[in-house]
Amino acid sequence: MNDPVLESFVPEVRIRYSQGGTAAAAVQLSQFPALIGREGTADILLSGLWVGKQHAQIQLRRGDLFVCDQGTLAGTLVNEARVTEYGPLKPGDQIQIGGWVLEIDGVTYPATSQDNDKQGLVDRGVSRLRSLIDLRKRDWQGVSDQSIRDECRELMIPIADELLGSGAGAEQAQFIERVVAESVGLGPLEALFTDPDVSEIMVNRFDEIFVERAGVCHRAPLQFSGDESVRAVIDRIVSPLGKRIDDASPMVDARLQDGSRVNAVIPPLSIKGCSLTIRRFSNKRLDATDLCNLGSASSAMLSLLELAVRHRFNIVVSGGTGSGKTTLLNMLSQWIPSHERIVTIEDAAELRLGHANLVSLEVRQANAEGTGAVSIRDLLRNSLRMRPDRIVVGECRGGEALDMLQAMNTGHEGSLTTVHANSPRDALSRLEMLVLMSGFDLPLGTIREQIASAVDLIVQQQRCVDGKRRLVSISEVTGVESGVIQTQEVFSWRPDLQEFQSTGIVPHFFERLSQRGVIEHASLFDAFVGS
C-alpha cells in the first residue's frame, strides 16, 4: 500500500518500564527505529546480564509499531510469549527483556500542521468539484463507477492547477485521487481497500478509524474531514441499493460490490458521531491446505469433515462474531459433489461457493412503508419447492431453525448452517431457543429429539487470544438420553500444548458409513487416533 499519507504518519508511543516490581520510569518515543538495550546510545537503556547491547528494536511499518528481537540469546517476550517480532503494539502489551518489564502505556496519532494543510486543500477541492456537478442529485443510474470517477478527474484538473499550481506532477495526481475518493468513493478508507491484509474496517467517528489485520485490531493513521464526510460515504454506499439512512431509519445493513458487508449507525443512536463498520472478505477461496498452513485446523480434522460432507451428514458451524464461520462454511461447501443442486439462503450474501448447480437467495428488508420484507424463513420454505439436494443457511437466528431442522430430517441430508454460540453445548441450547421462537408450542423433549436426529456434527470456530481463527472442536451428536442431547468430542484444540488432538473416540457415524458399504473411513481412523 503506497499511500504517502500513511507512509509518513508517525505515531508517538509512551512506555513505562520497571525491574523486579520497582517503581516504573517512563519514556516517550516518536523517532523510529528505537533501540532497546545496554548500549549507551539506546533509546531505552536497560542494564543486566541478560540484556544485549542491541537487544530489540521498536520499528514503524505503515503507521504501525512492531517490536523486533535482534537475535539475542535470552530473547524477547511479549505478553509472556517469546517472539522474534510482534505487532502492531497496542496499549497494555508487555515486553519482557531480562528482568525488565516494558508496558505500552499509550499510542497516539497526533495530527501535524502539514496533515491539516493537506486536508484543508482536499476539503476545498471537494467543495469546488461539488459546485461544478451536484453529485447527490446527478442521475448516475446505469453509469459505471469507473466512468463517474473518470469524469470527476477531468473536472478536477483545472481545480488542482489552481489550488496546487501547474506542473505539480505526481503530487497533483495524488491530490485529484483523494478528492475523487472523498466525492464519489469511500474517502480515506479507499487506502485500506488496497491492503489485502485488512479484514475489518471500523469507523468509530470521523477521526477514529481502526482496522483488523491477522485478527488484531489497531488504529489506522487516517481520518475523515468531518462527520459530514462519513455520512456522505454511508449515503453513497446505501443509496444505489435502494436503502436509506436518516432520522427515521438511523441504522442500515448493506453490501459493497466486492461482497464486503457494511453496517452503519448515525446519531442520535451513535453518540460520538456516524459509525461505519465494513467486514471484508478475501477474494481467494481458502481450501483445506490453506487452513492447515494458517494453523486453523489439522489435516486429520479436515479429512473427517470432508468425509462427513461428501457422505451427506448435517453439520452446524458454531462460533462468535468474526470467528470465521462463513469462511469455514465456504470451504466445507467445496466438498459437495458437483452433480448436486445447492440452494443458499443468507441475510447478507457472503458465501462464495463456486458450485455449478447453485441458487443463491438473499433476504429483503421492508421498504419505507414497512412492507415487502422477505425473511430467511420465507426463503427457506420456498427453497423446499426448488428441488434442492442440499440447503445451506448462512446463519440461523430465528424461527427458521425449526424449518431447517425439518429439512435436514426430510430428504435434504448434508445441509449446512451456522449459529452464534461459544461452545458445542451452547450451540444446542441456542438451537432449542431458536425453535421456540418459531411460534409453535412444542414440548422441549420433542425439540431435543428433532435436533438430535437432524444434526450430526457441531464444528466450533473461535478467534483465539493470539488473533488466529481456529477450529477448536469437532463434536458428534449421538442422541438423546434422559431428556438431554448427548454429544462426544472427536477433536479439540489444546492451547496448553499449542496443537490439535484427537480425543481417541471413534465417531458413531463411521458405523453408519460401514452399513452403507463405504470403507474409506477405515484407512482414516488410524490417522485420527494418532493425530
Coordinates of C-alpha atoms in Angstrom, one line a residue, residues 86 174 224 272 287 318 376 401 459:
Y86 CA 5.4 -8.8 17.4
Q174 CA -2.4 12.1 -5.7
F224 CA -12.3 11.9 7.5
K272 CA -19.9 10.0 19.1
D287 CA -9.1 -24.7 0.9
S318 CA -20.8 -22.6 15.8
I376 CA -34.9 -16.2 5.9
A401 CA -34.2 -23.0 12.8
V459 CA -17.9 -27.7 14.5

